[in-house]
Coordinates of C-alpha atoms in Angstrom, one line a residue:
X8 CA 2.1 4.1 -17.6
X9 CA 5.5 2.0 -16.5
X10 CA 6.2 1.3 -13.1
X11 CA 7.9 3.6 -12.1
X12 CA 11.7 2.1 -11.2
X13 CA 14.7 3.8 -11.3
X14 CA 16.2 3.3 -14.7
X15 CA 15.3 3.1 -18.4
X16 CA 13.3 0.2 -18.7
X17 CA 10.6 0.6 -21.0
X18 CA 10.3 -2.4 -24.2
X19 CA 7.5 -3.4 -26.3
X20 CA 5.8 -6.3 -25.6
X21 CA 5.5 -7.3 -28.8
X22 CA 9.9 -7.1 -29.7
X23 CA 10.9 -10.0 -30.8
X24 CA 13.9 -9.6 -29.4
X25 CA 13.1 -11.1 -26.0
X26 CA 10.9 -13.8 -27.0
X27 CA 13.2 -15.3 -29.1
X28 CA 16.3 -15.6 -27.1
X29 CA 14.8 -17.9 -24.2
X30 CA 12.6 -20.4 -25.7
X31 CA 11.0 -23.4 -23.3
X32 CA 8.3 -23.7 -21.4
X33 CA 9.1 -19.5 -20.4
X34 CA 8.3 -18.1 -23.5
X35 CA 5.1 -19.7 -23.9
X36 CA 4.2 -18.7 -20.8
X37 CA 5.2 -15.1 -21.1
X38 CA 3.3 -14.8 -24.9
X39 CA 0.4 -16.2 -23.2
X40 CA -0.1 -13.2 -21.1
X41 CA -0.3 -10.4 -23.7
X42 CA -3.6 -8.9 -24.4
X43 CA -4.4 -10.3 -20.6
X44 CA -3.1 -8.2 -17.6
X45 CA -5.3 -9.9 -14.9
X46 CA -4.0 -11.0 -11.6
X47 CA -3.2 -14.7 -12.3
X48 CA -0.9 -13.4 -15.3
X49 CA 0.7 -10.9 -13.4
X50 CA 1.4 -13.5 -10.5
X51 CA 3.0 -15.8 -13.1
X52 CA 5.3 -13.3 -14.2
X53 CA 6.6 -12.4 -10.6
X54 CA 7.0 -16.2 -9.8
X55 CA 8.7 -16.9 -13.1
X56 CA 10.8 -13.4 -12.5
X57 CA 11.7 -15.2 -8.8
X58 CA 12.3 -18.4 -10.1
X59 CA 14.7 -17.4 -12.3
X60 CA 16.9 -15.5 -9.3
X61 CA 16.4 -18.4 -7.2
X62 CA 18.5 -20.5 -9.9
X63 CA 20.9 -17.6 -10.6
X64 CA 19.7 -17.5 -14.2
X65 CA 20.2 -13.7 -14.5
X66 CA 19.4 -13.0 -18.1
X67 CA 16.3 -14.6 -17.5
X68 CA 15.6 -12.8 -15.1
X69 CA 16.2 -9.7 -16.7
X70 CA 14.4 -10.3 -19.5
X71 CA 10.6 -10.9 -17.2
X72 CA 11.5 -7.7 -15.7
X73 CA 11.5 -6.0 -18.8
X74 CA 8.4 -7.2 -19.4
X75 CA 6.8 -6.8 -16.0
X76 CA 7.7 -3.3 -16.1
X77 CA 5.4 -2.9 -19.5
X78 CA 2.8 -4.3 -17.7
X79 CA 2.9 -3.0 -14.3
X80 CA 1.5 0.3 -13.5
X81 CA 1.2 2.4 -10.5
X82 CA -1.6 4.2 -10.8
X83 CA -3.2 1.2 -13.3
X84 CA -5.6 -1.4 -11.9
X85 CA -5.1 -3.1 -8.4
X86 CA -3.2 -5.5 -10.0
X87 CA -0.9 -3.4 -11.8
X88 CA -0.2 -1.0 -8.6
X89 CA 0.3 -4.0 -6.7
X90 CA 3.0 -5.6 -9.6
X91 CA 4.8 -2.3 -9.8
X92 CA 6.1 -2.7 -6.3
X93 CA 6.7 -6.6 -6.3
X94 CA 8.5 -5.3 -9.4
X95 CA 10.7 -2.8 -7.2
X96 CA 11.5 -5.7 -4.7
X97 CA 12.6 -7.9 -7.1
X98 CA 14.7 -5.5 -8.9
X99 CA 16.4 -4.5 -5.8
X100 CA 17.0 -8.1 -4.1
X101 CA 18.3 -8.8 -7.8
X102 CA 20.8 -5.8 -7.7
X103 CA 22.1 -6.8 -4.6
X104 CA 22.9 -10.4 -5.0
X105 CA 24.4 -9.4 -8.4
X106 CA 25.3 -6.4 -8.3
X107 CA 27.7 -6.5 -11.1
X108 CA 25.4 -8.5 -14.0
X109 CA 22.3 -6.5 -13.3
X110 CA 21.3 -3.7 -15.0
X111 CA 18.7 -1.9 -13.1
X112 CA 19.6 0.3 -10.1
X113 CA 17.7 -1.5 -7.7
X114 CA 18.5 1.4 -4.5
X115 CA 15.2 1.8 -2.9
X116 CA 13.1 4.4 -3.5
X117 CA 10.3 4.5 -1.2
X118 CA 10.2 7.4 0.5
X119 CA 9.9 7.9 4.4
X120 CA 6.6 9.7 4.7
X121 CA 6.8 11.1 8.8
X122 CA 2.7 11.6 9.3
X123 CA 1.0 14.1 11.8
X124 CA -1.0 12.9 14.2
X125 CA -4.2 14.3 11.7
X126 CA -2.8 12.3 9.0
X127 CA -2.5 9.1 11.3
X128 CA -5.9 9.4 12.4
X129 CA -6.7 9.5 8.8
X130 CA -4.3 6.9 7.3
X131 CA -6.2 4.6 10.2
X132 CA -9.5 5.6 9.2
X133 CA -8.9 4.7 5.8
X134 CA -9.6 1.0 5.6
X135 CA -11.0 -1.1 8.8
X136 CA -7.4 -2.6 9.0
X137 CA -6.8 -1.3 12.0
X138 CA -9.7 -0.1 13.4
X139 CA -11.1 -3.4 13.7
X140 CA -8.1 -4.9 15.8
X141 CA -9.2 -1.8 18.1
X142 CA -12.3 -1.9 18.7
X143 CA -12.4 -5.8 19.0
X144 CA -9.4 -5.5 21.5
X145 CA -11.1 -2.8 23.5
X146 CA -13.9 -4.1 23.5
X147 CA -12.1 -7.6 25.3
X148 CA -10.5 -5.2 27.6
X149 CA -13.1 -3.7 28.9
X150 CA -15.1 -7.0 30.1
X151 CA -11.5 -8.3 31.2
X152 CA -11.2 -5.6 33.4
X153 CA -14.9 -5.0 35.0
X154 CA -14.5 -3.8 38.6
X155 CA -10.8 -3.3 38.7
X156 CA -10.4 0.3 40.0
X157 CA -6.4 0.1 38.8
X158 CA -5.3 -0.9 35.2
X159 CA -1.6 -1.2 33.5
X160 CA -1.4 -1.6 29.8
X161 CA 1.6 -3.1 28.4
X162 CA 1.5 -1.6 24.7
X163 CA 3.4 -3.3 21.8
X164 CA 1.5 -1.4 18.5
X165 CA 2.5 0.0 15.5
X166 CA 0.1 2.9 15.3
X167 CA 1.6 5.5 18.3
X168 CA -1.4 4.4 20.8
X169 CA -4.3 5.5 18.0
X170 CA -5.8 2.8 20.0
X171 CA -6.6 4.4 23.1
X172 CA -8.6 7.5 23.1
X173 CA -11.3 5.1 21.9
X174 CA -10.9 3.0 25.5
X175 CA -10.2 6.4 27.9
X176 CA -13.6 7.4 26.7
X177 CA -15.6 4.0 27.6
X178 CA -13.7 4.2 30.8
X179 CA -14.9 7.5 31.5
X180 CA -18.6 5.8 30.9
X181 CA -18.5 2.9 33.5
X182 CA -21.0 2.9 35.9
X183 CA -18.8 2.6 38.6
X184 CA -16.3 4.9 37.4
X185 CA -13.4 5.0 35.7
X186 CA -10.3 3.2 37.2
X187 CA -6.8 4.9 37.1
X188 CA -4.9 3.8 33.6
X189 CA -1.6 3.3 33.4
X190 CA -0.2 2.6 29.6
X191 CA 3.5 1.5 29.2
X192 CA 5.3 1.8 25.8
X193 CA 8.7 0.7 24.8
X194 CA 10.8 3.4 23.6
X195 CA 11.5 2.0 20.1
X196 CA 9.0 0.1 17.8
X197 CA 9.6 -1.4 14.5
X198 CA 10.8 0.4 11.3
X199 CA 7.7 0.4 9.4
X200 CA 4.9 2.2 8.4
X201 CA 3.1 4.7 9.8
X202 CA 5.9 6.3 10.9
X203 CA 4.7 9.8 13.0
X204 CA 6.5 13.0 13.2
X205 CA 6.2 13.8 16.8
X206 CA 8.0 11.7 19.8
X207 CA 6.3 8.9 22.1
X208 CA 6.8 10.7 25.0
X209 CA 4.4 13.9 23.1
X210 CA 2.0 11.1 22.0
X211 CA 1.8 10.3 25.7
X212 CA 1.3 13.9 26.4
X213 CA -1.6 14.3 23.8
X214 CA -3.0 11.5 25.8
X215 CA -2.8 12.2 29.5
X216 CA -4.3 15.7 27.9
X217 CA -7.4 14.1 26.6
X218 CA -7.4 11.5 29.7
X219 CA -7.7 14.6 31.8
X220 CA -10.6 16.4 29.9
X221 CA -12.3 12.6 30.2
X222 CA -12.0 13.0 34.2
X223 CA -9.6 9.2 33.5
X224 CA -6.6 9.0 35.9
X225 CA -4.1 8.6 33.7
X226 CA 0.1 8.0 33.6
X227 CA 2.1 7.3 30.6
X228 CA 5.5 5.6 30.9
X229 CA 7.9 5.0 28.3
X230 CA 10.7 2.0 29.0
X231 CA 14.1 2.2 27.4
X232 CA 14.8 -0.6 25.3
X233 CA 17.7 0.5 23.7
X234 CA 20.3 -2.4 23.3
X235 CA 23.6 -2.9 25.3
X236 CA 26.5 -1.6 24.2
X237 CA 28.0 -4.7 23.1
X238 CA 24.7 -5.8 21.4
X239 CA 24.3 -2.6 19.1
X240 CA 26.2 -2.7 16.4
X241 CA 25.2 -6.4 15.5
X242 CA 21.6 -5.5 16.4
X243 CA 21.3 -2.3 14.8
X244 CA 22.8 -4.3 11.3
X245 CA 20.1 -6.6 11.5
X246 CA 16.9 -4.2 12.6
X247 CA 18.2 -0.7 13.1
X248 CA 15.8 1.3 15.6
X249 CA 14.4 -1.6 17.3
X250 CA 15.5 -4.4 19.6
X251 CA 13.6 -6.9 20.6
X252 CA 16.2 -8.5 22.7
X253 CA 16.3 -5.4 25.0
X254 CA 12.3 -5.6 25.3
X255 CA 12.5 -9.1 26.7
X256 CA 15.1 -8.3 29.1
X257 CA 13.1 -5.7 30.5
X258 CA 10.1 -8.5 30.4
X259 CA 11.7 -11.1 32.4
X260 CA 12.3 -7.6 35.1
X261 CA 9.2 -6.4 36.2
X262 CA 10.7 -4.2 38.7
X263 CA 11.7 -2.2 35.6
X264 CA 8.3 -2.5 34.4
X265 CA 7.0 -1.0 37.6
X266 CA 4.5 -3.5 37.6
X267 CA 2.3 -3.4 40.5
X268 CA 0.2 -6.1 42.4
X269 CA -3.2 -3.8 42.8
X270 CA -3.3 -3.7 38.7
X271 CA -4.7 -6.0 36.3
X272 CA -2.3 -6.0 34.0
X273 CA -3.3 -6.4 30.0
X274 CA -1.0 -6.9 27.3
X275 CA -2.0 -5.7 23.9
X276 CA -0.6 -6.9 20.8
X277 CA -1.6 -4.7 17.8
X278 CA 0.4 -5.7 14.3
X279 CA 3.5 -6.6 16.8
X280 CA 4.2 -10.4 16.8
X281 CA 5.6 -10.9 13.3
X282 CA 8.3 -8.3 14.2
X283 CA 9.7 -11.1 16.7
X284 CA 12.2 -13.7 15.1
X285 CA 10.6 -17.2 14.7
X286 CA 13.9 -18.2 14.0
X287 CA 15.4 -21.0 16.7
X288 CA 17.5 -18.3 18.6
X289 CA 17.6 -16.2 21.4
X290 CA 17.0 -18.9 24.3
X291 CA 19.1 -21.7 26.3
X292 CA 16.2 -24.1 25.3
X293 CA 16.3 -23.2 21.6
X294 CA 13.0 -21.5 21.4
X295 CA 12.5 -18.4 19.1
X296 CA 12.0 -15.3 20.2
X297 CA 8.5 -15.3 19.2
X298 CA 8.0 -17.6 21.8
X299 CA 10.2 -16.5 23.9
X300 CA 8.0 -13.2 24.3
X301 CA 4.7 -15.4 24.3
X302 CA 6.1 -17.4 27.2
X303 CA 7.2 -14.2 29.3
X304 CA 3.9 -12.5 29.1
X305 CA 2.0 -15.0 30.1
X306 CA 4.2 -15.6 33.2
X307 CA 3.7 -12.1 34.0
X308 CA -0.2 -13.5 34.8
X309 CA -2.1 -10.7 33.3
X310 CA -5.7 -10.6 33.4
X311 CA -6.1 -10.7 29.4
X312 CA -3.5 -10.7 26.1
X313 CA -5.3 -9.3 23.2
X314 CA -3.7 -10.3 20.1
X315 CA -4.2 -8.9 16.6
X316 CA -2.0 -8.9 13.7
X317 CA -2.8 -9.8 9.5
X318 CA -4.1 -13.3 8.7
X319 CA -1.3 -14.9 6.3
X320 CA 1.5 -17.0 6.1
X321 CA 4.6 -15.1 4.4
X322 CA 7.1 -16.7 6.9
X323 CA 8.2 -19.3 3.8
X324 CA 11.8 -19.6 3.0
X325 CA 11.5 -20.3 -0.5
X326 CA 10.9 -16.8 -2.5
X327 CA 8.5 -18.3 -4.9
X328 CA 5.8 -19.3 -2.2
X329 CA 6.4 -16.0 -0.5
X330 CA 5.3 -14.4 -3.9
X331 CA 2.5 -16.2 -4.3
X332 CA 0.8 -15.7 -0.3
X333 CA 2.0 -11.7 -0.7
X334 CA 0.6 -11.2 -4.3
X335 CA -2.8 -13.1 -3.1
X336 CA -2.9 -11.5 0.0
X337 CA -1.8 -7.6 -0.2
X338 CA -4.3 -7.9 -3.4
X339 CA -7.0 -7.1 -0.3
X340 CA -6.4 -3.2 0.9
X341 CA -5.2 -2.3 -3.3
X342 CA -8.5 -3.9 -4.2
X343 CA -10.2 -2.2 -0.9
X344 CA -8.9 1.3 -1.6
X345 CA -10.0 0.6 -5.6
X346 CA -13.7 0.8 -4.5
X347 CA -13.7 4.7 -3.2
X348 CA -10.4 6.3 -4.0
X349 CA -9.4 7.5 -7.7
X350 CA -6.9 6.4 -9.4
X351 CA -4.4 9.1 -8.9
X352 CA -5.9 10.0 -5.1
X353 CA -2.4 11.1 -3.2
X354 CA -4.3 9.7 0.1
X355 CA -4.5 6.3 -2.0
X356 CA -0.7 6.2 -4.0
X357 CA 1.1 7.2 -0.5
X358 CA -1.6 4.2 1.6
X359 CA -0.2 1.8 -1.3
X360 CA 3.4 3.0 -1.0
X361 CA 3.4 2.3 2.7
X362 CA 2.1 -1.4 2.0
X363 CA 5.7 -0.9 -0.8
X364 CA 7.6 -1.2 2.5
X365 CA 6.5 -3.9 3.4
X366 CA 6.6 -5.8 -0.1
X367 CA 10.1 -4.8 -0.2
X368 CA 11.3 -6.2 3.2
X369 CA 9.4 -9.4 2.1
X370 CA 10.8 -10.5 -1.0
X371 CA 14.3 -8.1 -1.0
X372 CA 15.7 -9.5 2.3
X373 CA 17.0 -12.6 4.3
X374 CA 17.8 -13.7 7.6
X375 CA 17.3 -11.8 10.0
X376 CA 16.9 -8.4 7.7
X377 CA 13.7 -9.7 6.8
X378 CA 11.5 -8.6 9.6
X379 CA 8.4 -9.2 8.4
X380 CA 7.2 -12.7 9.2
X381 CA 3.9 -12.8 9.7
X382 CA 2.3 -15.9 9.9
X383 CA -1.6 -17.2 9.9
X384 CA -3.9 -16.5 13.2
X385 CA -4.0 -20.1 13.4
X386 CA -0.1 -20.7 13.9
X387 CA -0.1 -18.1 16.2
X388 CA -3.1 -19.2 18.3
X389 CA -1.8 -22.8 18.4
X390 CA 1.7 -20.8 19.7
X391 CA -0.3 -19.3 22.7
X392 CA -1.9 -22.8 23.1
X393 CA 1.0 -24.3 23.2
X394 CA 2.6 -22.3 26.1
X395 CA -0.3 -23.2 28.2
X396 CA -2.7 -20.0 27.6
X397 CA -6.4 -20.3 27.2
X398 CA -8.9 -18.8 24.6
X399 CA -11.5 -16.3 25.6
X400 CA -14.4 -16.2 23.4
X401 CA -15.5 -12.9 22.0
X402 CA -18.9 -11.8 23.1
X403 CA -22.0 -11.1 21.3
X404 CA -21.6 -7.1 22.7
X405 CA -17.9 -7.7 21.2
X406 CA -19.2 -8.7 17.7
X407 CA -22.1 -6.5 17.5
X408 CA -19.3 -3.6 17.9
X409 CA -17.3 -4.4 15.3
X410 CA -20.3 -5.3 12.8
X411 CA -21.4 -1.4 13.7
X412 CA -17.5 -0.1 12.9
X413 CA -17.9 -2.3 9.8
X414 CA -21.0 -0.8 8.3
X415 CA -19.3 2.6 8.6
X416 CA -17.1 1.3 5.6
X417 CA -17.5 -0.4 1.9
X418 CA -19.9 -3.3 1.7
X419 CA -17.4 -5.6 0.8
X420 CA -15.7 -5.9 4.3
X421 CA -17.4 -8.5 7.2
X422 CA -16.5 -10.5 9.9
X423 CA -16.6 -13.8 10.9
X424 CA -15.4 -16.4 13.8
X425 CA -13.0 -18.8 13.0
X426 CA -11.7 -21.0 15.2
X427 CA -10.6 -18.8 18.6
X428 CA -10.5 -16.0 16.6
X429 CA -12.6 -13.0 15.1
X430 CA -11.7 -12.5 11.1
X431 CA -12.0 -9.2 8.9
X432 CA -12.9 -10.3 5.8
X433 CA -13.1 -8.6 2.2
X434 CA -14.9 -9.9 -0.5
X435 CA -14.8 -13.3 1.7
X436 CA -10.9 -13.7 1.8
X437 CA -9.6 -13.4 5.5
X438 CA -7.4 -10.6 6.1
X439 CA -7.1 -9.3 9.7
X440 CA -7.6 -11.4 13.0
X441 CA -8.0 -11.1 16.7
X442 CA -7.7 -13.3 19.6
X443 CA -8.1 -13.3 23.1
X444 CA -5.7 -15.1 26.0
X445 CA -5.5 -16.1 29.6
X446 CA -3.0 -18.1 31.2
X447 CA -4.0 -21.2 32.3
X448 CA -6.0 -21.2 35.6
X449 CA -6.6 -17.6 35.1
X450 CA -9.9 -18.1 33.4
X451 CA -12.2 -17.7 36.0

């Protein structure tokens, strides 16, 4: 089975033709792979393939592609299905720098899947990705907030609030009763998966609905961070659908936040940060606007910052390294889904093509059209650090929660503490983290 690419692209591995007109230390490289399709090979290919775009060697590059694409498969091994969409990327970054010398349509073609709320649920579910940033946020969130009778969530998430029906109903358990919730939203969120097929404003519905069979006082609010006028055509070039430069405006305004001084306040980061620029821009003092957002939420003094998001660095500016941390990292949920899902499961090929995306913004794009820069948990912890914010230690309660969610899943995922942080782990390689934070002097 080829990857499946737009275009014609299918060439014996064996034709002479393409191992004889690029010799050098390539070729013996490339002929050293056949009859061996494991994941060290496959990376070699993809880092040769990127190597040769890096140093505008075209032909070269065309040639590994041919050969990647006898190799890669999508509904092949997790190695394969992971190669057939570093294949797409490369083929599209490839037809866009040279558009006129390449011969592969490189036009994207990843669908846009729009999910139902049952098919979230599901897609969430799936693998502890994000179930585990839940329920070691909540968790946090709920000792953080003992005794309060008033609480405001500031929510920056990917997953449409999936996070909260899980909280509502441990707030409707406290002994003392459940304080009035308050959740805020920003009207726009990043382009990328899972994308839902109903509005925020009917997710906030759907929850105020099952806040109210709970007996949880309950408001949803959605802020309007749509850019200026004369900051939306440049914005909407660079990350159409989502601003952050209207978000921290709104930040550094808490009157437009409604914020109130009876609340504790929590901010909740779910898969969020590595949306934010770490780019030197966006402030007088030359800070990016990663920090920029870390710096304004801590000045807003609330009573915890919960921080989860994937444990790598793919924030590198040269294309080969970025290969190489993406192709050893993203290996983890196409290995993970290999355990219980078949080979042609449509719940498995449309999980994998929604982890595409992502591949595709990482090694297609530039500048600021690159959106995905994640970076490790321990960058981003010594970011928080660094703007005078304090670790809180998970609890024992805290672990022995997640360690339950865990057990609900394959063997190979666990969890471990690193540093400040809690780690998901599969097979022993780190893959999702979570942290705590307080600013400084809040602690007590």
């Amino acid at each position: 089975m080829k990857a499946e690419v737009k275009g014609n692209m299918s060439v014996s591995l064996q034709s002479p033709t393409f191992f004889d007109t690029h010799q050098g230390p390539i070729s013996g490289a490339l002929n050293g792979c056949l009859g061996g399709l494991d994941g060290a090979c496959l990376e070699k290919l993809l880092i040769h393939c990127a190597s040769a775009l890096e140093t505008n060697d075209v032909t070269l590059a065309q040639q590994v592609m041919w050969v990647l694409n006898n190799v890669a498969s999508s509904v092949g091994d997790p190695n394969q299905r992971l190669t057939s969409w570093f294949l797409r990327a490369l083929i599209s970054r490839a037809s866009r720098v040279y558009p006129t010398t390449m011969n592969f349509d490189g036009s994207s073609t990843i669908p846009i899947r729009l999910m139902s709320v049952t098919e979230l649920a599901g897609y969430v579910d799936l693998i502890p990705w994000h179930r585990f940033g839940f329920c070691a946020s909540n968790s946090a969130i709920l000792k953080a907030i003992q005794g309060f009778p008033r609480v405001h969530i500031l929510d920056f998430s990917i997953t449409h609030c999936m996070q909260w029906p899980t909280l509502i109903d441990a707030l409707a358990k406290r002994p003392e009763g459940p304080p009035s919730l308050r959740i805020t939203v920003p009207s726009s969120r990043p382009p990328v998966p899972p994308l839902l097929n109903i509005s925020t404003e009917e997710v906030g519905l759907r929850l105020g609905n099952f806040a109210k069979y709970r007996d949880v006082p309950f408001e949803f609010h959605v802020f309007d961070n749509s850019p200026s006028t004369a900051l939306s055509e440049i914005m909407c070039k660079e990350s159409p659908g989502f601003h952050f430069e209207s978000i921290l405006s709104h930040l550094n305004n808490p009157s437009m936040l409604n914020l109130r001084e009876d609340e504790a306040l929590v901010i909740n980061c779910q898969h969020w940060l590595r949306y934010l620029s770490d780019e030197q821009k966006g402030s007088p003092h030359g800070s990016s606007l990663r920090d920029t957002f870390i710096n304004i939420v801590k000045g807003l003094n609330p009573q915890i910052i919960v921080v989860v998001d994937e444990d790598s660095d793919l924030s590198a500016s040269s294309l080969t390294s970025r290969i190489t941390t993406c192709f050893n990292y993203l290996w983890i949920p196409y290995d993970a889904l290999e355990t219980f899902l078949p080979k042609d499961s449509s719940q498995r090929i449309e999980y994998e093509s929604d982890i595409g995306h992502k591949i595709e913004n990482i090694i297609s794009f530039e500048g600021f059209q690159r959106i995905e820069r994640l970076e490790s948990g321990f960058k981003l912890s010594q970011r928080w650090k660094n703007a005078g914010c304090l670790n809180i230690p998970f609890c024992e309660e805290t672990v022995k929660e997640v360690r339950a969610l865990l057990d609900e899943h394959a063997s190979g995922w666990g969890m471990k503490k690193e540093e400040d942080m809690l780690v998901l782990t599969w097979k022993g390689h780190n893959s999702v983290f979570a942290t705590a934070w307080v600013p400084n002097g809040l602690e007590d």
